[in-house]
Amino acid sequence: ECFLKQPEEKEKSTEKPKRRRKKKISDVLAKSAPKAGVHEDLQMLLNKHFGAQRSVIELEELKLPDSCFLPANDLTHSFSSYLKEICPKWTKLRKNHKEKKSVLMLIICSSALRSLELIKSMSAFKGDCKIMKLFAKHIKIAEQMKMLEKGMIHLGVGTPGRIKALIEQDGLSLNSLKYLILDWNWRDQKLRRLIDIPEVQKEIIDLLEMRIIKLCREESVKLGLF
């Protein structure tokens, strides 16, 4: 007698199907060559953020005029050489600065650590001006407000969140502000620029909307992308 052998059932696979890994911003940026930021990038960022929320008239009020933009860094400059190029009359400007609670130049970075790096790298530009750290790490806001009230500060370097908070609490005035520089091209360990970090991007937009855009439209403040 002939018996047909039944094929053995294959053991059911206990392995779970692999989940598709979500693409991170660092994956995208790692494959792209560094590209210098231009002022159209900032305007596009504002349009994208406010496009669905504002009317055509309101969007027009958020438009930054071309005349308010300084030459952008083409990735060949050191920080000092860039500042020298965009602000050739810095020495005269800082000598004439008399207003407390206000600064002539604000430099916006993504983190406290990056702020410290930039402060160290601007020695060839700053001369004998007084620089103040405007970030939250290890520094209380009340402490910063006292320093701004007492001393004559020429240049502030910090994060958008803390700078915004100081303005809101009347600790920092924008009356003397002439230049606002965004540390646009620098990338962190994850290859993110400051505008690639959602919370930092939102704080920058809030800060610009608060009063900077109005001052740019009045031609009293110039914007630079380093």
PDB file of C-alpha atoms in Angstrom:
ATOM      1  CA  GLU A   1       0.000   0.000   0.000  1.00  0.00           C
ATOM      2  CA  CYS A   2       1.147   3.435  -0.868  1.00  0.00           C
ATOM      3  CA  PHE A   3       0.703   6.260   1.593  1.00  0.00           C
ATOM      4  CA  LEU A   4       1.035   9.818   0.429  1.00  0.00           C
ATOM      5  CA  LYS A   5       2.996  11.809   2.918  1.00  0.00           C
ATOM      6  CA  GLN A   6       1.274  15.056   3.799  1.00  0.00           C
ATOM      7  CA  PRO A   7       3.588  18.102   3.474  1.00  0.00           C
ATOM      8  CA  GLU A   8       4.599  19.397   6.836  1.00  0.00           C
ATOM      9  CA  GLU A   9       3.032  22.683   7.702  1.00  0.00           C
ATOM     10  CA  LYS A  10       5.546  25.431   7.851  1.00  0.00           C
ATOM     11  CA  GLU A  11       5.889  26.925  11.254  1.00  0.00           C
ATOM     12  CA  LYS A  12       4.113  30.199  11.439  1.00  0.00           C
ATOM     13  CA  SER A  13       6.558  33.073  11.517  1.00  0.00           C
ATOM     14  CA  THR A  14       6.607  34.784  14.894  1.00  0.00           C
ATOM     15  CA  GLU A  15       8.602  37.704  13.560  1.00  0.00           C
ATOM     16  CA  LYS A  16       6.697  40.969  13.431  1.00  0.00           C
ATOM     17  CA  PRO A  17       6.854  42.871  10.147  1.00  0.00           C
ATOM     18  CA  LYS A  18       9.456  45.588  10.287  1.00  0.00           C
ATOM     19  CA  ARG A  19       8.033  49.039  10.860  1.00  0.00           C
ATOM     20  CA  ARG A  20       9.063  51.572   8.317  1.00  0.00           C
ATOM     21  CA  ARG A  21      11.343  54.088   9.978  1.00  0.00           C
ATOM     22  CA  LYS A  22      10.083  57.627   9.818  1.00  0.00           C
ATOM     23  CA  LYS A  23      12.423  59.865   7.872  1.00  0.00           C
ATOM     24  CA  LYS A  24      14.119  62.371  10.108  1.00  0.00           C
ATOM     25  CA  ILE A  25      15.187  65.876   9.106  1.00  0.00           C
ATOM     26  CA  SER A  26      18.823  64.826   9.667  1.00  0.00           C
ATOM     27  CA  ASP A  27      18.451  62.042   7.054  1.00  0.00           C
ATOM     28  CA  VAL A  28      17.268  64.532   4.459  1.00  0.00           C
ATOM     29  CA  LEU A  29      19.893  67.138   5.327  1.00  0.00           C
ATOM     30  CA  ALA A  30      22.755  64.620   5.333  1.00  0.00           C
ATOM     31  CA  LYS A  31      22.147  63.980   1.635  1.00  0.00           C
ATOM     32  CA  SER A  32      21.908  67.645   0.663  1.00  0.00           C
ATOM     33  CA  ALA A  33      24.861  69.953   0.102  1.00  0.00           C
ATOM     34  CA  PRO A  34      25.107  73.028   2.372  1.00  0.00           C
ATOM     35  CA  LYS A  35      23.201  75.914   0.830  1.00  0.00           C
ATOM     36  CA  ALA A  36      23.502  79.483   2.053  1.00  0.00           C
ATOM     37  CA  GLY A  37      20.271  81.048   3.273  1.00  0.00           C
ATOM     38  CA  VAL A  38      18.854  84.045   1.415  1.00  0.00           C
ATOM     39  CA  HIS A  39      16.254  86.577   2.499  1.00  0.00           C
ATOM     40  CA  GLU A  40      13.555  84.904   0.354  1.00  0.00           C
ATOM     41  CA  ASP A  41      13.863  81.873   2.678  1.00  0.00           C
ATOM     42  CA  LEU A  42      12.774  83.943   5.662  1.00  0.00           C
ATOM     43  CA  GLN A  43       9.849  85.487   3.792  1.00  0.00           C
ATOM     44  CA  MET A  44       8.744  82.018   2.614  1.00  0.00           C
ATOM     45  CA  LEU A  45       8.883  80.794   6.210  1.00  0.00           C
ATOM     46  CA  LEU A  46       6.563  83.611   7.329  1.00  0.00           C
ATOM     47  CA  ASN A  47       4.176  83.053   4.412  1.00  0.00           C
ATOM     48  CA  LYS A  48       4.007  79.321   5.111  1.00  0.00           C
ATOM     49  CA  HIS A  49       3.364  79.870   8.822  1.00  0.00           C
ATOM     50  CA  PHE A  50       0.682  82.549   8.462  1.00  0.00           C
ATOM     51  CA  GLY A  51      -0.732  81.664   5.029  1.00  0.00           C
ATOM     52  CA  ALA A  52      -3.799  79.733   6.213  1.00  0.00           C
ATOM     53  CA  GLN A  53      -4.475  81.938   9.252  1.00  0.00           C
ATOM     54  CA  ARG A  54      -4.344  85.493   7.892  1.00  0.00           C
ATOM     55  CA  SER A  55      -6.163  87.511   5.281  1.00  0.00           C
ATOM     56  CA  VAL A  56      -4.412  88.901   2.199  1.00  0.00           C
ATOM     57  CA  ILE A  57      -4.232  92.349   3.852  1.00  0.00           C
ATOM     58  CA  GLU A  58      -2.768  90.913   7.077  1.00  0.00           C
ATOM     59  CA  LEU A  59      -0.189  88.941   5.099  1.00  0.00           C
ATOM     60  CA  GLU A  60       0.827  92.120   3.292  1.00  0.00           C
ATOM     61  CA  GLU A  61       1.566  93.716   6.683  1.00  0.00           C
ATOM     62  CA  LEU A  62       3.904  90.811   7.490  1.00  0.00           C
ATOM     63  CA  LYS A  63       5.898  91.275   4.297  1.00  0.00           C
ATOM     64  CA  LEU A  64       9.517  92.242   4.868  1.00  0.00           C
ATOM     65  CA  PRO A  65      10.742  94.874   2.395  1.00  0.00           C
ATOM     66  CA  ASP A  66      13.844  94.004   0.365  1.00  0.00           C
ATOM     67  CA  SER A  67      15.490  97.186   1.669  1.00  0.00           C
ATOM     68  CA  CYS A  68      15.575  95.849   5.247  1.00  0.00           C
ATOM     69  CA  PHE A  69      17.831  92.912   4.365  1.00  0.00           C
ATOM     70  CA  LEU A  70      21.603  92.982   4.726  1.00  0.00           C
ATOM     71  CA  PRO A  71      23.792  90.855   2.418  1.00  0.00           C
ATOM     72  CA  ALA A  72      23.476  87.199   3.484  1.00  0.00           C
ATOM     73  CA  ASN A  73      26.514  85.119   4.419  1.00  0.00           C
ATOM     74  CA  ASP A  74      27.663  83.142   1.359  1.00  0.00           C
ATOM     75  CA  LEU A  75      29.332  80.529   3.629  1.00  0.00           C
ATOM     76  CA  THR A  76      32.805  82.029   3.096  1.00  0.00           C
ATOM     77  CA  HIS A  77      32.771  84.430   6.071  1.00  0.00           C
ATOM     78  CA  SER A  78      33.892  84.011   9.658  1.00  0.00           C
ATOM     79  CA  PHE A  79      31.412  85.598  12.074  1.00  0.00           C
ATOM     80  CA  SER A  80      33.647  88.623  12.703  1.00  0.00           C
ATOM     81  CA  SER A  81      34.290  89.242   9.008  1.00  0.00           C
ATOM     82  CA  TYR A  82      30.557  89.013   8.280  1.00  0.00           C
ATOM     83  CA  LEU A  83      29.722  91.553  11.002  1.00  0.00           C
ATOM     84  CA  LYS A  84      32.453  93.887   9.750  1.00  0.00           C
ATOM     85  CA  GLU A  85      31.007  93.752   6.255  1.00  0.00           C
ATOM     86  CA  ILE A  86      27.398  94.462   7.234  1.00  0.00           C
ATOM     87  CA  CYS A  87      28.222  97.021   9.926  1.00  0.00           C
ATOM     88  CA  PRO A  88      31.329  98.998   8.878  1.00  0.00           C
ATOM     89  CA  LYS A  89      30.491 101.919  11.217  1.00  0.00           C
ATOM     90  CA  TRP A  90      30.215  99.782  14.358  1.00  0.00           C
ATOM     91  CA  THR A  91      32.858 101.748  16.321  1.00  0.00           C
ATOM     92  CA  LYS A  92      31.035 105.051  15.826  1.00  0.00           C
ATOM     93  CA  LEU A  93      27.659 103.453  16.477  1.00  0.00           C
ATOM     94  CA  ARG A  94      28.668 101.930  19.809  1.00  0.00           C
ATOM     95  CA  LYS A  95      30.315 105.192  20.990  1.00  0.00           C
ATOM     96  CA  ASN A  96      27.050 107.052  20.438  1.00  0.00           C
ATOM     97  CA  HIS A  97      24.930 104.439  22.219  1.00  0.00           C
ATOM     98  CA  LYS A  98      23.534 105.917  25.460  1.00  0.00           C
ATOM     99  CA  GLU A  99      20.245 104.123  26.121  1.00  0.00           C
ATOM    100  CA  LYS A 100      19.981 101.568  28.922  1.00  0.00           C
ATOM    101  CA  LYS A 101      17.764  98.473  28.635  1.00  0.00           C
ATOM    102  CA  SER A 102      18.424  98.493  24.895  1.00  0.00           C
ATOM    103  CA  VAL A 103      21.036  97.064  22.518  1.00  0.00           C
ATOM    104  CA  LEU A 104      22.294  98.035  19.065  1.00  0.00           C
ATOM    105  CA  MET A 105      22.510  94.500  17.744  1.00  0.00           C
ATOM    106  CA  LEU A 106      20.702  91.249  18.559  1.00  0.00           C
ATOM    107  CA  ILE A 107      22.079  87.894  17.425  1.00  0.00           C
ATOM    108  CA  ILE A 108      19.616  84.999  17.502  1.00  0.00           C
ATOM    109  CA  CYS A 109      20.917  81.421  17.973  1.00  0.00           C
ATOM    110  CA  SER A 110      19.313  78.024  18.453  1.00  0.00           C
ATOM    111  CA  SER A 111      20.915  77.280  21.847  1.00  0.00           C
ATOM    112  CA  ALA A 112      22.908  78.660  24.772  1.00  0.00           C
ATOM    113  CA  LEU A 113      25.968  76.656  23.698  1.00  0.00           C
ATOM    114  CA  ARG A 114      25.889  78.086  20.196  1.00  0.00           C
ATOM    115  CA  SER A 115      25.488  81.600  21.653  1.00  0.00           C
ATOM    116  CA  LEU A 116      28.696  81.145  23.659  1.00  0.00           C
ATOM    117  CA  GLU A 117      30.535  79.911  20.557  1.00  0.00           C
ATOM    118  CA  LEU A 118      29.524  83.013  18.605  1.00  0.00           C
ATOM    119  CA  ILE A 119      30.479  85.364  21.447  1.00  0.00           C
ATOM    120  CA  LYS A 120      33.988  83.838  21.456  1.00  0.00           C
ATOM    121  CA  SER A 121      34.274  84.104  17.669  1.00  0.00           C
ATOM    122  CA  MET A 122      33.488  87.820  17.376  1.00  0.00           C
ATOM    123  CA  SER A 123      36.547  89.209  19.200  1.00  0.00           C
ATOM    124  CA  ALA A 124      37.943  90.760  15.989  1.00  0.00           C
ATOM    125  CA  PHE A 125      34.710  92.721  15.515  1.00  0.00           C
ATOM    126  CA  LYS A 126      33.386  93.724  18.933  1.00  0.00           C
ATOM    127  CA  GLY A 127      36.161  96.064  20.114  1.00  0.00           C
ATOM    128  CA  ASP A 128      35.464  97.265  23.655  1.00  0.00           C
ATOM    129  CA  CYS A 129      31.688  96.912  23.430  1.00  0.00           C
ATOM    130  CA  LYS A 130      29.725  95.144  26.159  1.00  0.00           C
ATOM    131  CA  ILE A 131      28.063  91.884  25.179  1.00  0.00           C
ATOM    132  CA  MET A 132      25.265  90.249  27.126  1.00  0.00           C
ATOM    133  CA  LYS A 133      24.197  86.591  27.097  1.00  0.00           C
ATOM    134  CA  LEU A 134      20.445  86.439  26.526  1.00  0.00           C
ATOM    135  CA  PHE A 135      19.526  82.794  27.064  1.00  0.00           C
ATOM    136  CA  ALA A 136      17.802  80.868  29.852  1.00  0.00           C
ATOM    137  CA  LYS A 137      20.454  78.283  30.772  1.00  0.00           C
ATOM    138  CA  HIS A 138      21.817  78.999  34.292  1.00  0.00           C
ATOM    139  CA  ILE A 139      20.729  82.678  34.054  1.00  0.00           C
ATOM    140  CA  LYS A 140      17.505  83.920  35.663  1.00  0.00           C
ATOM    141  CA  ILE A 141      15.448  86.435  33.743  1.00  0.00           C
ATOM    142  CA  ALA A 142      15.334  88.818  36.745  1.00  0.00           C
ATOM    143  CA  GLU A 143      19.144  88.827  36.778  1.00  0.00           C
ATOM    144  CA  GLN A 144      19.282  89.762  33.097  1.00  0.00           C
ATOM    145  CA  MET A 145      16.710  92.517  33.584  1.00  0.00           C
ATOM    146  CA  LYS A 146      18.834  94.072  36.358  1.00  0.00           C
ATOM    147  CA  MET A 147      21.959  93.981  34.194  1.00  0.00           C
ATOM    148  CA  LEU A 148      20.146  95.641  31.288  1.00  0.00           C
ATOM    149  CA  GLU A 149      18.756  98.309  33.617  1.00  0.00           C
ATOM    150  CA  LYS A 150      22.106  99.149  35.210  1.00  0.00           C
ATOM    151  CA  GLY A 151      24.706  98.841  32.450  1.00  0.00           C
ATOM    152  CA  MET A 152      25.187 100.049  28.901  1.00  0.00           C
ATOM    153  CA  ILE A 153      24.920  96.951  26.703  1.00  0.00           C
ATOM    154  CA  HIS A 154      25.805  97.185  23.017  1.00  0.00           C
ATOM    155  CA  LEU A 155      25.230  93.662  21.797  1.00  0.00           C
ATOM    156  CA  GLY A 156      22.936  90.821  22.867  1.00  0.00           C
ATOM    157  CA  VAL A 157      23.438  87.174  21.870  1.00  0.00           C
ATOM    158  CA  GLY A 158      20.890  84.546  22.778  1.00  0.00           C
ATOM    159  CA  THR A 159      17.871  82.383  22.055  1.00  0.00           C
ATOM    160  CA  PRO A 160      14.579  83.716  20.640  1.00  0.00           C
ATOM    161  CA  GLY A 161      12.511  82.423  23.572  1.00  0.00           C
ATOM    162  CA  ARG A 162      14.448  84.326  26.242  1.00  0.00           C
ATOM    163  CA  ILE A 163      14.765  87.498  24.123  1.00  0.00           C
ATOM    164  CA  LYS A 164      11.002  87.435  23.508  1.00  0.00           C
ATOM    165  CA  ALA A 165      10.342  86.988  27.248  1.00  0.00           C
ATOM    166  CA  LEU A 166      12.607  89.945  28.123  1.00  0.00           C
ATOM    167  CA  ILE A 167      10.772  92.193  25.649  1.00  0.00           C
ATOM    168  CA  GLU A 168       7.364  91.070  26.969  1.00  0.00           C
ATOM    169  CA  GLN A 169       8.407  91.826  30.578  1.00  0.00           C
ATOM    170  CA  ASP A 170       9.798  95.234  29.599  1.00  0.00           C
ATOM    171  CA  GLY A 171      13.317  94.153  30.505  1.00  0.00           C
ATOM    172  CA  LEU A 172      14.655  94.707  26.987  1.00  0.00           C
ATOM    173  CA  SER A 173      13.758  97.703  24.842  1.00  0.00           C
ATOM    174  CA  LEU A 174      14.046  97.732  21.054  1.00  0.00           C
ATOM    175  CA  ASN A 175      14.371 101.529  20.834  1.00  0.00           C
ATOM    176  CA  SER A 176      18.093 101.464  19.965  1.00  0.00           C
ATOM    177  CA  LEU A 177      18.058  98.272  17.911  1.00  0.00           C
ATOM    178  CA  LYS A 178      19.681  98.676  14.480  1.00  0.00           C
ATOM    179  CA  TYR A 179      20.607  95.111  13.491  1.00  0.00           C
ATOM    180  CA  LEU A 180      19.043  91.690  14.014  1.00  0.00           C
ATOM    181  CA  ILE A 181      21.196  88.755  12.857  1.00  0.00           C
ATOM    182  CA  LEU A 182      19.847  85.205  12.563  1.00  0.00           C
ATOM    183  CA  ASP A 183      22.423  82.408  12.878  1.00  0.00           C
ATOM    184  CA  TRP A 184      20.736  80.848   9.844  1.00  0.00           C
ATOM    185  CA  ASN A 185      23.256  78.500   8.210  1.00  0.00           C
ATOM    186  CA  TRP A 186      24.846  76.785  11.220  1.00  0.00           C
ATOM    187  CA  ARG A 187      23.816  73.158  11.827  1.00  0.00           C
ATOM    188  CA  ASP A 188      23.828  71.241  15.105  1.00  0.00           C
ATOM    189  CA  GLN A 189      24.915  67.602  15.629  1.00  0.00           C
ATOM    190  CA  LYS A 190      21.682  66.413  14.031  1.00  0.00           C
ATOM    191  CA  LEU A 191      22.384  68.695  11.034  1.00  0.00           C
ATOM    192  CA  ARG A 192      19.450  70.969  11.921  1.00  0.00           C
ATOM    193  CA  ARG A 193      19.526  74.712  11.360  1.00  0.00           C
ATOM    194  CA  LEU A 194      17.729  76.877  13.895  1.00  0.00           C
ATOM    195  CA  ILE A 195      14.653  77.023  11.630  1.00  0.00           C
ATOM    196  CA  ASP A 196      14.589  73.192  11.379  1.00  0.00           C
ATOM    197  CA  ILE A 197      13.861  72.935  15.130  1.00  0.00           C
ATOM    198  CA  PRO A 198      10.059  73.403  15.495  1.00  0.00           C
ATOM    199  CA  GLU A 199      10.054  75.170  18.884  1.00  0.00           C
ATOM    200  CA  VAL A 200      12.905  77.503  17.893  1.00  0.00           C
ATOM    201  CA  GLN A 201      11.257  78.262  14.544  1.00  0.00           C
ATOM    202  CA  LYS A 202       8.003  79.227  16.306  1.00  0.00           C
ATOM    203  CA  GLU A 203       9.824  81.473  18.799  1.00  0.00           C
ATOM    204  CA  ILE A 204      11.634  83.251  15.941  1.00  0.00           C
ATOM    205  CA  ILE A 205       8.350  83.855  14.108  1.00  0.00           C
ATOM    206  CA  ASP A 206       6.699  85.110  17.339  1.00  0.00           C
ATOM    207  CA  LEU A 207       9.637  87.449  17.972  1.00  0.00           C
ATOM    208  CA  LEU A 208       9.524  88.829  14.437  1.00  0.00           C
ATOM    209  CA  GLU A 209       5.766  89.340  14.571  1.00  0.00           C
ATOM    210  CA  MET A 210       5.904  90.963  18.005  1.00  0.00           C
ATOM    211  CA  ARG A 211       7.630  94.102  16.753  1.00  0.00           C
ATOM    212  CA  ILE A 212      10.646  93.365  14.547  1.00  0.00           C
ATOM    213  CA  ILE A 213       8.664  93.231  11.275  1.00  0.00           C
ATOM    214  CA  LYS A 214       7.125  96.625  12.065  1.00  0.00           C
ATOM    215  CA  LEU A 215      10.583  98.117  12.768  1.00  0.00           C
ATOM    216  CA  CYS A 216      11.899  96.609   9.508  1.00  0.00           C
ATOM    217  CA  ARG A 217       9.011  98.140   7.570  1.00  0.00           C
ATOM    218  CA  GLU A 218       9.800 101.482   9.201  1.00  0.00           C
ATOM    219  CA  GLU A 219      13.423 101.008   8.050  1.00  0.00           C
ATOM    220  CA  SER A 220      14.883 101.373  11.541  1.00  0.00           C
ATOM    221  CA  VAL A 221      16.099  97.743  11.792  1.00  0.00           C
ATOM    222  CA  LYS A 222      18.147  95.733   9.293  1.00  0.00           C
ATOM    223  CA  LEU A 223      18.005  91.910   9.081  1.00  0.00           C
ATOM    224  CA  GLY A 224      20.966  89.625   8.336  1.00  0.00           C
ATOM    225  CA  LEU A 225      21.264  85.854   7.782  1.00  0.00           C
ATOM    226  CA  PHE A 226      24.646  84.486   8.846  1.00  0.00           C
TER     227      PHE A 226
END
